[in-house]
Amino acid sequence: MFGLEKRDANLLIAVGALVLLAPIFLNPFPEGSALAQFNAGYPDLMQRFVIFGIFAIGFNILFGLTGYLSFGHAAFLGAGSYAGVWMLKLLTINVIPAIVISTLVAGVFALIIGFISLRRSGIYFSILTLAFAQMSFALAASVLTPITGGETGLQTALDDPRILDAANESRNIPAPSLFGLHMNDSAQLAVGDWLWTFNVGYYVAGIVMLAAFYVAIRIFRSPFGMMLRAIKSNQQRLNYTGLNTRPYMLACFVISGMYAGLAGGLMVSMDPLAGAERMQWTASGEVVLMTILGGVGTLIGPVLGAGLIKYFENIFSKINDNLLHQWFSFLPQGLEDFVVTIIHPFIGKGWHLTLGLMFMAVIIFLPGGLVELGQRASKLFKKRNPPQTGGQKEPAE
Amino acid sequence: MGILEIKDVGKRFGGLQALCDVNLSVAENTCHAIIGPNGAGKSTLLNCLIGKLMPDSGSVMFDGKSVLGRSPYEINQLGISRVFQTPEIFGDLSVLENMMIPIFATRDGSFSMDAMSNVMSQKDIAEAADKMLSEMNMLDKRNMQAASLSRGDKRRLEIGMCLSQNPRLLLLDEPTAGMARADTNNTIDLLNEIKQERDITIAIIEHDMHVVFSLADRITVLAQGTPLVEDVPEKIKGHPKVKEAYLGETH
C-alpha cells in the first residue's frame, strides 16, 4: 500500500490512528478529577507533539541513517520560523505559503551550512554545526533585528501588507488560517465527565506530520537511504565501491534541514511568533535528546521521544508541593513531609532532573531507546516475537 | 602495453625515500604479485594506485588514463576494485545489502538521488546480488548481519562485492593476512577460480610466499622502494637477489 511493505504500511496506519484519536486518548482522566492535570489532550500541547515529531523525524534522517550528529539543527527550525512569519506578514494569513516557503528557506540555509560543515566528520562536524547555529542565534538576536525582530521576536501585526488578502477591516490581527479555517478554532465534545478538544491547527499539523512520516519511511527503504546507512557503517568501503559520499551527505543534510524548516513553519502557523531563542543550542540539544530517547535510526522512535519530552516539559513541570501533599496525605504527617521533601527536587522546575536521570537510564540500559523497550516488552509477552513496536528489527539498525 | 602502467614513480616521506623509480607493467588478464620484505614500499605503492597518496614523481596509467589525482570513487568507476587487508564491508548492513551496494554503484554511477523507490523492488539489482552470492556460496547467509560473519566469509563477501562490479583490475592487499591455514587455502582456491572463469586482471600485494606462488603469473620483488627483479614464479623462487633481500644480507 502506498508503495510500502506491509509492515511499514501497518506502522503508518497505526501512527495515523494515533494522530487522529490523540485528542481522546491523551485525555484519559475525567475533567475535574485529581488526575486531570495529567491530561495532555489540549491543542497547544498536542500541536507541539506533532510539530516536534516532524523536527525529530527529520533529525533522525540525518543522525539515525548517517550517524552524523548535527548539533545545530535548531538553526533550521528558526530560519523556517522567521520565513513563515514573514510570509504571514507579507503574503497572506493563509498558512500554506508560510509552510512551503519556510521549508524551502530552511533547505537553502541547510545547503550552505551543510556544504561547509560536511567537509569534516565526527566531532568536528558537530562543532561546526553548533558554531553555525550559535552564530545564527546571535545574529538573529542582534544585527539582524530588522529581519528577525531581535530579542522581542517577530510577529504578525495589524498593519502588515498581506498583499494577497482582502483589506483587513476588523481591528484585530488576523489569526493564521487555512482557507478560512482558523488554526486556533476548536470543537469540544463532552462525553460523560470527559472533555475532548478537536483543534483545527492540531489536525493540520498532524496531517503534515503523517506526510512527513510517510516520506521518511520511503527514504529509509530507498537505495538512497541504504547508501546513507552504508556511510554510517563504513565510509571508506563506500568510497572504494565507487560512490561519492559527499553529495549523499549533502542531500541528506538538506532534507533533514527542510524537515526542521517545515516544523518551524508549522510552529508559526499555530502561533505567529518567532524568537531568536528558537535557534539556541539548547533547542538543538533537545532534538538530539528526543531522537536518542525514542530510538536512533528507528522510524517511530523520534516521534515517541518528542512526545515524551514535550509531555514532561509541560505536564511534569506543573506538579507542585501542594499537590504532592494532597497525594501523600494518607501518610502520617512526618512521613508525608519527608516523602514530599524527597520528591520535591524532581518535580516542578526540577523536571529537567527527572528527564536527565531518565535519559541516563535509557542510554545505559536501553541504548535503542523507547523502541527497544517496546521490543523487549513484546518479546516478554510473546515468545514468538513478532516485530510489533514498529522499530526495525533489521540488522541495519 | 599493460593495463596498468606504473612509470618512474617516486615518493618521499621526509627523509625516507619510500619509493624510487618504480616501473611496473601489469599485463591484461594476468595475476601480478608484488612481494617484498617489510618496509619495501608495497603499501605506499598500493596507496599511490588507489588515490590515497599522490606520488612526488612519475605516472600511473590505467587503461590509458591517469589515476593520479583522482578520488577513490573515481578510480573505482574506472574499473579498479580494491580488497583490503582486513575485510572492509558494511558491518551494520545485511549480507544482501552489502552485495547490492556495489551493483547500484556500477549501474547508477557515483551518485543517484533515488530516495523514493524501495530497494527490494529493484529486481535487476536483487537478482544480480543473489547470483553473486550464490557464486560465493553465501546465499544461505544473505539475511545475516555482515558483521556477524566469520573472518573467511567476510573476505569472500568483500571479494564478491568487488567482483559484482565486473572490474577490469582487482587489487588485493595482503588478502590472507591473519588468516588460519584453512581460510588461506580457501581464499587461494577462490581467487584461482576467479582467475580462470573471468577476464580479469589481478594485482596482489602479499607477504605470504605460499599465496604468491599459488596464484601469480608474474612476480615483482620490491626492496627498499625499488623493484629488484620481475619474473615468472619459477625463476623468482631460487633467485639469489630475492633471497638476499628477504634474509637481509644487504651491505
XYZ file of C-alpha atoms in Angstrom:
648
model
C 0.000 0.000 0.000
C 1.265 3.486 -0.948
C 4.357 1.680 -2.249
C 5.201 0.462 1.254
C 5.854 -3.016 2.520
C 3.107 -4.446 4.655
C 4.854 -3.851 7.951
C 5.622 -0.233 7.137
C 2.103 0.342 5.886
C 0.761 -1.047 9.175
C 3.043 1.267 11.079
C 1.862 4.253 9.066
C -1.776 3.307 9.668
C -1.100 2.883 13.387
C 0.548 6.295 13.599
C -2.311 7.759 11.571
C -4.829 6.326 14.027
C -2.845 7.680 16.955
C -2.746 11.152 15.430
C -6.446 11.041 14.651
C -7.508 9.846 18.093
C -4.915 11.677 20.172
C -7.406 14.250 21.484
C -9.340 11.353 23.008
C -6.711 9.086 24.470
C -4.461 11.900 25.636
C -7.333 12.906 27.935
C -7.757 9.665 29.867
C -8.793 11.352 33.095
C -12.216 12.930 33.588
C -12.391 16.699 33.748
C -12.147 17.966 37.325
C -10.657 14.756 38.711
C -7.461 14.858 40.732
C -5.511 13.375 37.859
C -6.943 15.703 35.223
C -3.749 17.709 35.156
C -2.010 14.733 33.605
C -4.259 15.121 30.607
C -2.235 16.173 27.605
C -5.119 16.474 25.202
C -5.189 20.232 24.866
C -4.464 21.862 21.488
C -1.294 23.731 22.343
C 0.492 20.647 23.661
C -0.842 18.286 21.001
C 0.379 20.672 18.301
C 3.776 20.588 19.919
C 3.786 16.795 19.966
C 3.348 16.518 16.225
C 5.476 19.527 15.252
C 8.425 18.406 17.335
C 7.735 14.943 15.985
C 8.421 16.293 12.481
C 11.552 18.031 13.723
C 12.816 14.787 15.275
C 11.892 12.638 12.249
C 13.985 14.959 10.096
C 16.852 14.984 12.547
C 16.775 11.202 12.629
C 17.107 11.025 8.841
C 20.495 12.652 9.295
C 21.639 11.240 12.620
C 19.932 7.870 12.522
C 20.927 6.956 8.994
C 24.353 8.509 8.541
C 25.499 8.826 12.151
C 26.436 12.483 11.589
C 25.406 14.282 14.770
C 24.312 17.807 13.956
C 24.305 19.999 16.996
C 22.843 22.979 15.232
C 19.565 21.774 13.851
C 17.604 24.441 15.684
C 19.072 26.978 13.251
C 16.881 25.494 10.519
C 13.868 25.451 12.804
C 14.481 29.128 13.493
C 15.127 30.040 9.863
C 11.901 28.289 8.919
C 10.016 30.113 11.644
C 11.200 33.542 10.531
C 10.449 32.769 6.898
C 6.998 31.571 7.922
C 6.145 34.694 9.892
C 7.320 36.883 7.016
C 5.007 35.044 4.661
C 2.133 35.560 7.095
C 3.040 39.239 7.238
C 3.723 39.957 3.588
C 1.725 37.493 1.515
C -1.333 36.118 3.183
C -2.572 34.863 6.510
C -3.206 31.527 4.829
C -0.686 29.095 6.266
C 0.153 27.236 3.052
C 2.692 29.739 1.644
C 4.202 30.065 5.111
C 4.702 26.318 5.453
C 6.041 25.837 1.920
C 8.385 28.820 1.958
C 9.750 28.064 5.419
C 10.640 24.555 4.249
C 12.410 25.921 1.186
C 14.250 28.662 3.066
C 15.499 26.152 5.627
C 16.599 23.918 2.745
C 18.697 26.688 1.198
C 20.112 27.539 4.610
C 20.973 23.863 5.172
C 22.632 23.695 1.765
C 25.023 26.493 2.738
C 25.767 25.250 6.251
C 25.968 21.633 5.114
C 28.327 22.442 2.265
C 30.824 23.848 4.741
C 30.209 21.611 7.762
C 30.332 18.372 5.802
C 33.974 18.936 4.996
C 34.558 17.373 8.386
C 33.062 14.370 10.114
C 32.647 13.163 13.655
C 33.040 15.632 16.482
C 34.325 18.353 14.142
C 31.151 18.210 12.125
C 29.113 18.543 15.318
C 31.165 21.538 16.438
C 30.856 23.233 13.051
C 27.077 22.868 13.032
C 26.931 24.078 16.625
C 29.044 27.089 15.708
C 26.804 27.955 12.782
C 23.666 27.643 14.878
C 25.048 29.817 17.665
C 26.161 32.338 15.084
C 22.677 32.387 13.595
C 21.205 32.788 17.064
C 23.491 35.689 17.913
C 22.875 37.393 14.586
C 19.132 36.946 14.854
C 19.143 38.450 18.315
C 21.266 41.472 17.401
C 22.452 42.551 13.965
C 19.563 41.148 12.024
C 16.919 42.837 14.183
C 15.194 44.460 11.155
C 14.501 40.979 9.803
C 14.124 38.965 12.968
C 12.678 41.449 15.436
C 15.710 40.956 17.643
C 15.072 39.871 21.189
C 11.375 40.681 21.148
C 10.880 38.345 18.234
C 8.971 38.616 15.015
C 5.197 38.570 14.942
C 2.260 39.495 12.800
C 0.855 42.997 13.163
C -2.314 44.846 12.194
C -0.619 46.988 9.533
C 1.143 44.153 7.692
C 0.663 44.422 3.918
C -0.580 40.831 3.270
C -0.834 41.598 -0.427
C -2.869 38.529 -1.328
C -5.541 39.091 1.320
C -8.535 41.410 1.194
C -8.173 44.548 3.274
C -8.493 43.811 6.955
C -11.444 45.787 8.237
C -11.581 44.472 11.736
C -9.443 45.938 14.479
C -7.881 42.556 15.269
C -4.734 40.922 13.996
C -6.000 38.064 11.862
C -5.299 34.546 13.086
C -3.467 32.171 10.736
C -5.928 30.088 8.788
C -6.252 27.508 6.082
C -8.720 28.873 3.533
C -10.811 30.419 6.286
C -10.406 27.669 8.854
C -8.665 29.296 11.789
C -5.827 27.336 13.293
C -6.943 28.140 16.802
C -10.535 27.031 16.241
C -11.593 24.003 18.217
C -14.641 21.839 18.579
C -15.288 20.429 22.007
C -17.079 17.226 22.750
C -18.156 16.264 26.241
C -18.785 12.597 26.880
C -19.771 11.956 30.462
C -17.127 13.622 32.579
C -14.625 13.667 29.770
C -13.991 16.694 27.626
C -12.306 16.271 24.287
C -10.977 19.149 22.198
C -10.582 18.767 18.455
C -8.420 21.592 17.180
C -8.020 22.664 13.553
C -4.336 23.545 13.925
C -3.580 20.223 15.528
C -5.141 18.282 12.688
C -3.405 20.385 10.046
C -0.057 19.774 11.755
C -0.964 16.133 12.300
C -1.681 15.543 8.614
C 1.577 17.254 7.683
C 3.368 15.030 10.193
C 1.841 11.915 8.670
C 3.005 13.047 5.242
C 6.480 13.742 6.648
C 6.496 10.347 8.338
C 5.461 8.654 5.104
C 8.263 10.363 3.178
C 10.718 9.325 5.906
C 9.667 5.676 5.552
C 10.196 5.881 1.804
C 13.637 7.407 2.300
C 14.580 4.747 4.853
C 13.676 1.953 2.445
C 15.147 3.524 -0.693
C 18.542 2.967 -2.317
C 19.398 6.496 -1.187
C 18.633 5.521 2.413
C 20.663 2.349 2.069
C 23.672 4.378 0.906
C 23.241 6.668 3.904
C 23.310 3.664 6.232
C 26.382 2.455 4.364
C 28.039 5.806 5.086
C 27.418 5.245 8.787
C 28.691 1.692 8.587
C 31.862 2.090 6.524
C 32.504 5.270 4.623
C 35.857 4.056 3.328
C 34.357 0.980 1.708
C 31.652 3.099 0.126
C 34.261 5.380 -1.428
C 36.169 2.408 -2.794
C 32.909 0.997 -4.113
C 32.635 3.904 -6.496
C 30.163 6.063 -4.619
C 30.822 9.693 -3.852
C 29.714 10.168 -0.264
C 29.675 13.960 -0.334
C 26.569 14.567 -2.431
C 24.798 11.854 -0.460
C 25.629 13.561 2.803
C 24.719 16.989 1.497
C 21.381 15.800 0.130
C 20.645 14.106 3.428
C 21.589 17.221 5.382
C 19.362 19.405 3.218
C 16.404 17.022 3.552
C 16.905 16.965 7.289
C 17.107 20.750 7.377
C 13.913 21.018 5.344
C 12.095 18.867 7.898
C 13.255 21.290 10.573
C 12.094 24.231 8.451
C 8.744 22.545 7.954
C 8.419 22.178 11.709
C 9.304 25.865 12.111
C 6.736 26.878 9.514
C 4.038 24.868 11.270
C 5.031 26.324 14.611
C 4.424 29.876 13.425
C 1.270 28.784 11.665
C -0.125 27.755 15.027
C 1.240 30.779 16.861
C 2.642 33.502 14.563
C 5.595 34.418 16.708
C 9.247 33.603 16.118
C 12.045 34.431 18.523
C 15.795 34.029 18.353
C 15.807 31.593 21.285
C 14.302 29.036 18.946
C 17.783 28.790 17.369
C 19.689 28.448 20.615
C 21.872 25.429 21.275
C 19.508 24.143 23.946
C 16.876 23.753 21.256
C 19.378 21.860 19.103
C 20.233 19.665 22.052
C 16.570 18.953 22.720
C 16.041 17.292 19.358
C 19.127 15.147 19.958
C 17.605 14.024 23.261
C 14.265 13.310 21.625
C 15.834 11.139 18.963
C 18.053 9.173 21.323
C 15.310 8.773 23.920
C 12.924 7.412 21.308
C 15.430 5.259 19.441
C 18.070 6.411 16.964
C 17.653 5.096 13.450
C 14.171 3.709 14.033
C 11.156 5.081 12.240
C 8.792 5.715 15.110
C 11.358 6.385 17.849
C 11.900 10.103 17.259
C 8.151 10.762 17.327
C 7.821 8.922 20.641
C 10.852 10.724 22.052
C 9.466 14.108 21.009
C 6.152 13.271 22.655
C 7.755 12.110 25.869
C 9.966 15.164 26.258
C 7.192 17.610 25.458
C 4.904 15.790 27.881
C 7.472 16.077 30.631
C 8.161 19.695 29.853
C 4.518 20.657 30.009
C 2.933 18.252 32.453
C 5.598 17.119 34.881
C 6.711 20.689 35.394
C 3.237 21.604 36.645
C 3.300 19.332 39.671
C 3.978 21.352 42.808
C 4.406 20.686 46.508
C 0.770 21.349 47.349
C -0.263 18.647 45.001
C 2.275 16.242 46.432
C 0.921 16.915 49.915
C -2.539 16.081 48.614
C -1.357 12.823 47.098
C 0.554 11.677 50.130
C -1.933 12.945 52.717
C -2.720 9.341 53.627
C 0.736 9.050 55.186
C 1.473 10.122 58.759
C 2.381 13.807 58.984
C 6.156 13.389 59.457
C 6.467 10.759 56.796
C 4.353 12.805 54.396
C 6.670 15.792 54.756
C 9.653 13.524 54.319
C 8.358 11.941 51.121
C 7.417 15.338 49.689
C 10.891 16.686 50.500
C 12.463 13.729 48.735
C 10.344 14.084 45.629
C 10.458 17.875 45.548
C 13.692 18.265 43.504
C 12.305 16.048 40.763
C 9.118 17.930 40.021
C 8.034 21.397 39.021
C 11.074 23.312 37.882
C 13.111 20.218 38.654
C 11.610 18.267 35.766
C 14.925 18.558 33.965
C 16.463 16.449 36.714
C 13.930 13.693 36.185
C 14.425 13.905 32.451
C 18.187 13.789 32.878
C 18.022 10.693 35.057
C 15.642 9.048 32.647
C 17.962 9.910 29.764
C 20.914 8.352 31.577
C 18.922 5.240 32.342
C 17.915 4.913 28.687
C 21.488 5.363 27.459
C 22.817 2.763 29.885
C 20.080 0.156 29.905
C 18.220 0.770 26.650
C 20.589 2.072 24.002
C 17.819 1.546 21.479
C 15.514 3.928 23.333
C 11.783 3.541 23.809
C 11.589 1.380 20.704
C 13.934 -1.129 22.291
C 11.818 -1.030 25.438
C 8.791 -1.874 23.324
C 10.645 -4.667 21.549
C 11.773 -6.197 24.822
C 8.289 -5.961 26.238
C 6.752 -7.638 23.215
C 9.410 -10.356 23.440
C 8.446 -10.961 27.038
C 4.760 -11.170 26.263
C 5.001 -13.191 23.093
C 7.576 -15.883 22.821
C 7.273 -15.912 19.066
C 8.460 -12.308 18.975
C 6.778 -10.592 16.063
C 8.298 -7.180 15.365
C 5.470 -5.177 16.778
C 6.551 -1.830 18.058
C 7.363 -0.563 14.614
C 11.039 -0.424 15.352
C 13.095 -2.129 12.713
C 14.498 -5.485 13.572
C 16.773 -5.493 10.584
C 20.484 -5.784 11.120
C 20.817 -2.322 9.684
C 19.681 -0.696 12.888
C 51.459 -2.316 -23.120
C 49.867 -3.476 -19.883
C 46.516 -2.452 -18.500
C 48.283 -0.857 -15.544
C 51.449 1.083 -16.280
C 53.488 2.472 -13.443
C 56.283 4.731 -14.670
C 59.127 6.249 -12.646
C 57.028 6.588 -9.534
C 58.829 8.124 -6.562
C 57.550 9.030 -3.139
C 59.458 10.585 -0.269
C 58.262 10.904 3.327
C 60.560 13.460 4.901
C 63.957 11.802 4.928
C 62.700 8.429 3.831
C 62.678 7.564 0.158
C 59.737 5.166 0.250
C 59.543 4.614 -3.491
C 62.228 5.326 -6.044
C 61.864 4.970 -9.810
C 59.293 2.237 -9.674
C 58.478 0.916 -13.114
C 55.909 -1.788 -13.391
C 53.619 -3.049 -16.065
C 50.709 -5.353 -15.336
C 49.542 -7.238 -18.407
C 45.831 -7.692 -19.018
C 44.195 -10.858 -17.679
C 47.167 -11.922 -15.639
C 47.804 -12.153 -11.957
C 50.701 -9.979 -10.982
C 52.099 -10.200 -7.464
C 54.200 -7.594 -5.736
C 56.207 -9.001 -2.877
C 58.934 -7.709 -0.691
C 60.124 -7.600 2.893
C 58.651 -5.238 5.462
C 59.221 -1.622 4.621
C 59.891 -2.340 0.967
C 57.240 0.180 -0.065
C 54.472 -2.241 -1.055
C 51.736 -0.379 0.788
C 52.980 3.005 -0.359
C 52.864 1.810 -3.944
C 49.339 0.488 -3.474
C 48.191 3.742 -1.905
C 49.549 5.586 -4.942
C 47.449 3.368 -7.188
C 44.158 3.945 -5.414
C 44.210 7.667 -4.896
C 45.153 7.679 -1.252
C 48.647 9.032 -1.825
C 49.997 11.314 -4.500
C 53.461 10.292 -5.673
C 56.092 13.003 -5.954
C 57.049 11.977 -9.448
C 56.129 9.577 -12.193
C 52.811 8.453 -13.629
C 50.275 5.707 -13.069
C 48.127 4.906 -16.073
C 45.182 2.545 -16.049
C 43.914 1.604 -19.467
C 45.439 4.758 -20.905
C 44.002 7.077 -18.237
C 45.979 8.571 -15.384
C 44.693 7.593 -11.975
C 46.764 10.186 -10.147
C 44.781 12.954 -8.513
C 41.517 11.056 -8.733
C 39.421 10.235 -5.696
C 38.929 6.612 -4.685
C 35.371 6.586 -6.036
C 36.506 7.874 -9.424
C 39.209 5.249 -9.600
C 36.638 2.584 -8.826
C 34.383 3.930 -11.556
C 37.311 3.491 -13.965
C 37.163 -0.226 -13.240
C 39.534 -0.820 -10.337
C 38.159 -2.604 -7.283
C 40.108 -2.997 -4.114
C 40.184 -5.705 -1.459
C 41.606 -4.568 1.846
C 43.973 -6.185 4.275
C 41.236 -6.505 6.879
C 37.923 -7.091 5.125
C 36.139 -3.774 4.665
C 32.426 -4.440 4.461
C 29.293 -2.707 5.708
C 29.081 -4.469 9.051
C 25.744 -2.982 10.121
C 24.016 -3.980 6.906
C 22.802 -7.379 5.800
C 24.897 -9.545 3.507
C 22.409 -8.979 0.710
C 22.542 -5.198 1.125
C 26.331 -5.381 1.118
C 26.162 -7.101 -2.207
C 23.581 -4.698 -3.648
C 25.506 -1.503 -2.951
C 28.375 -2.112 -5.409
C 25.849 -3.210 -8.035
C 23.955 0.046 -7.535
C 27.235 1.935 -7.811
C 28.016 0.253 -11.122
C 24.533 0.784 -12.528
C 23.788 4.306 -11.312
C 27.226 5.895 -11.069
C 28.785 7.680 -8.157
C 25.617 9.469 -7.037
C 21.952 8.839 -7.591
C 19.150 10.596 -5.756
C 16.770 7.659 -5.710
C 15.043 8.357 -2.406
C 11.506 7.224 -3.156
C 11.733 3.716 -4.608
C 12.053 0.608 -2.493
C 15.452 -1.089 -2.551
C 13.934 -4.541 -2.760
C 11.689 -3.603 -5.674
C 14.742 -3.209 -7.927
C 14.566 -6.698 -9.360
C 17.645 -6.497 -11.579
C 19.847 -5.454 -8.666
C 18.440 -8.090 -6.331
C 18.912 -10.798 -8.963
C 22.480 -9.781 -9.693
C 23.215 -9.717 -5.961
C 21.731 -13.164 -5.416
C 23.673 -14.521 -8.376
C 26.921 -13.202 -6.981
C 26.079 -14.508 -3.512
C 25.432 -17.971 -4.868
C 28.719 -17.820 -6.767
C 30.370 -17.088 -3.449
C 28.375 -19.881 -1.769
C 26.814 -17.370 0.575
C 23.200 -17.418 -0.500
C 22.106 -19.037 2.756
C 23.659 -16.150 4.676
C 22.017 -13.375 2.698
C 19.902 -12.055 5.560
C 22.627 -12.202 8.171
C 24.204 -9.077 9.508
C 27.550 -8.791 7.735
C 29.459 -8.057 10.948
C 28.463 -11.448 12.350
C 30.095 -13.385 9.501
C 33.282 -15.368 10.123
C 36.558 -13.842 9.003
C 36.762 -16.097 5.970
C 33.177 -15.292 4.955
C 33.813 -11.579 5.340
C 36.703 -11.959 2.934
C 34.533 -13.910 0.494
C 31.845 -11.255 0.743
C 34.339 -8.474 0.116
C 35.775 -10.236 -2.906
C 32.245 -10.913 -4.128
C 31.344 -7.253 -3.714
C 34.354 -6.289 -5.805
C 33.594 -8.878 -8.477
C 29.943 -7.867 -8.723
C 31.174 -4.648 -10.301
C 32.914 -6.592 -13.067
C 36.126 -4.686 -12.503
C 38.931 -4.834 -15.021
C 41.526 -4.753 -12.305
C 41.218 -6.305 -8.879
C 43.688 -5.007 -6.319
C 44.311 -7.257 -3.353
C 46.226 -6.017 -0.335
C 47.514 -8.988 1.657
C 44.214 -10.824 1.274
C 45.180 -13.644 3.623
C 46.868 -11.637 6.366
C 45.981 -13.015 9.775
C 44.020 -15.949 8.386
C 44.140 -19.537 9.526
C 45.708 -22.003 7.083
C 42.380 -23.447 6.012
C 40.907 -19.992 5.342
C 44.037 -19.022 3.436
C 43.747 -22.067 1.208
C 40.048 -21.379 0.639
C 40.875 -17.841 -0.412
C 43.593 -19.083 -2.771
C 41.150 -21.542 -4.331
C 38.553 -18.829 -4.705
C 40.996 -16.462 -6.379
C 42.236 -19.204 -8.702
C 38.647 -19.917 -9.685
C 38.062 -16.244 -10.379
C 41.193 -16.096 -12.478
C 40.063 -18.977 -14.617
C 36.436 -18.009 -15.027
C 36.713 -14.309 -15.630
C 38.557 -11.891 -17.830
C 40.117 -10.049 -15.002
C 43.496 -8.638 -14.145
C 44.611 -9.188 -10.579
C 47.320 -7.261 -8.809
C 48.171 -8.705 -5.448
C 50.404 -7.395 -2.713
C 51.402 -10.173 -0.404
C 53.743 -11.242 2.299
C 52.921 -14.923 2.287
C 55.079 -16.786 -0.286
C 52.717 -19.730 -0.334
C 49.873 -17.492 -1.532
C 52.006 -15.706 -4.069
C 53.399 -18.847 -5.659
C 49.976 -20.469 -5.863
C 48.419 -17.522 -7.642
C 50.786 -15.285 -9.528
C 51.668 -15.423 -13.192
C 54.360 -12.826 -12.692
C 56.080 -11.541 -9.599
C 57.807 -8.281 -8.884
C 60.080 -8.196 -5.882
C 60.270 -4.808 -4.244
C 63.077 -3.917 -1.878
C 63.861 -0.572 -0.312
C 61.478 1.222 -2.597
C 62.684 -0.125 -5.946
C 61.799 -3.199 -7.979
C 64.582 -5.722 -7.606
C 63.532 -8.441 -10.016
C 60.497 -9.161 -12.116
C 59.920 -12.622 -13.494
C 57.738 -15.712 -13.541
C 57.331 -17.504 -10.179
C 59.635 -20.411 -11.037
C 62.524 -18.033 -11.665
C 61.823 -15.943 -8.592
C 61.931 -18.927 -6.256
C 65.629 -19.530 -6.394
C 66.735 -16.053 -7.333
C 69.797 -15.030 -5.308
C 68.801 -11.336 -5.159
C 65.437 -12.243 -3.690
C 66.986 -14.410 -1.004
C 69.303 -11.586 -0.206
C 66.509 -9.082 0.150
C 64.487 -11.364 2.394
C 67.301 -12.614 4.545
C 68.675 -9.146 4.975
C 72.144 -9.749 3.571
C 72.419 -6.262 2.181
C 75.693 -4.437 2.561
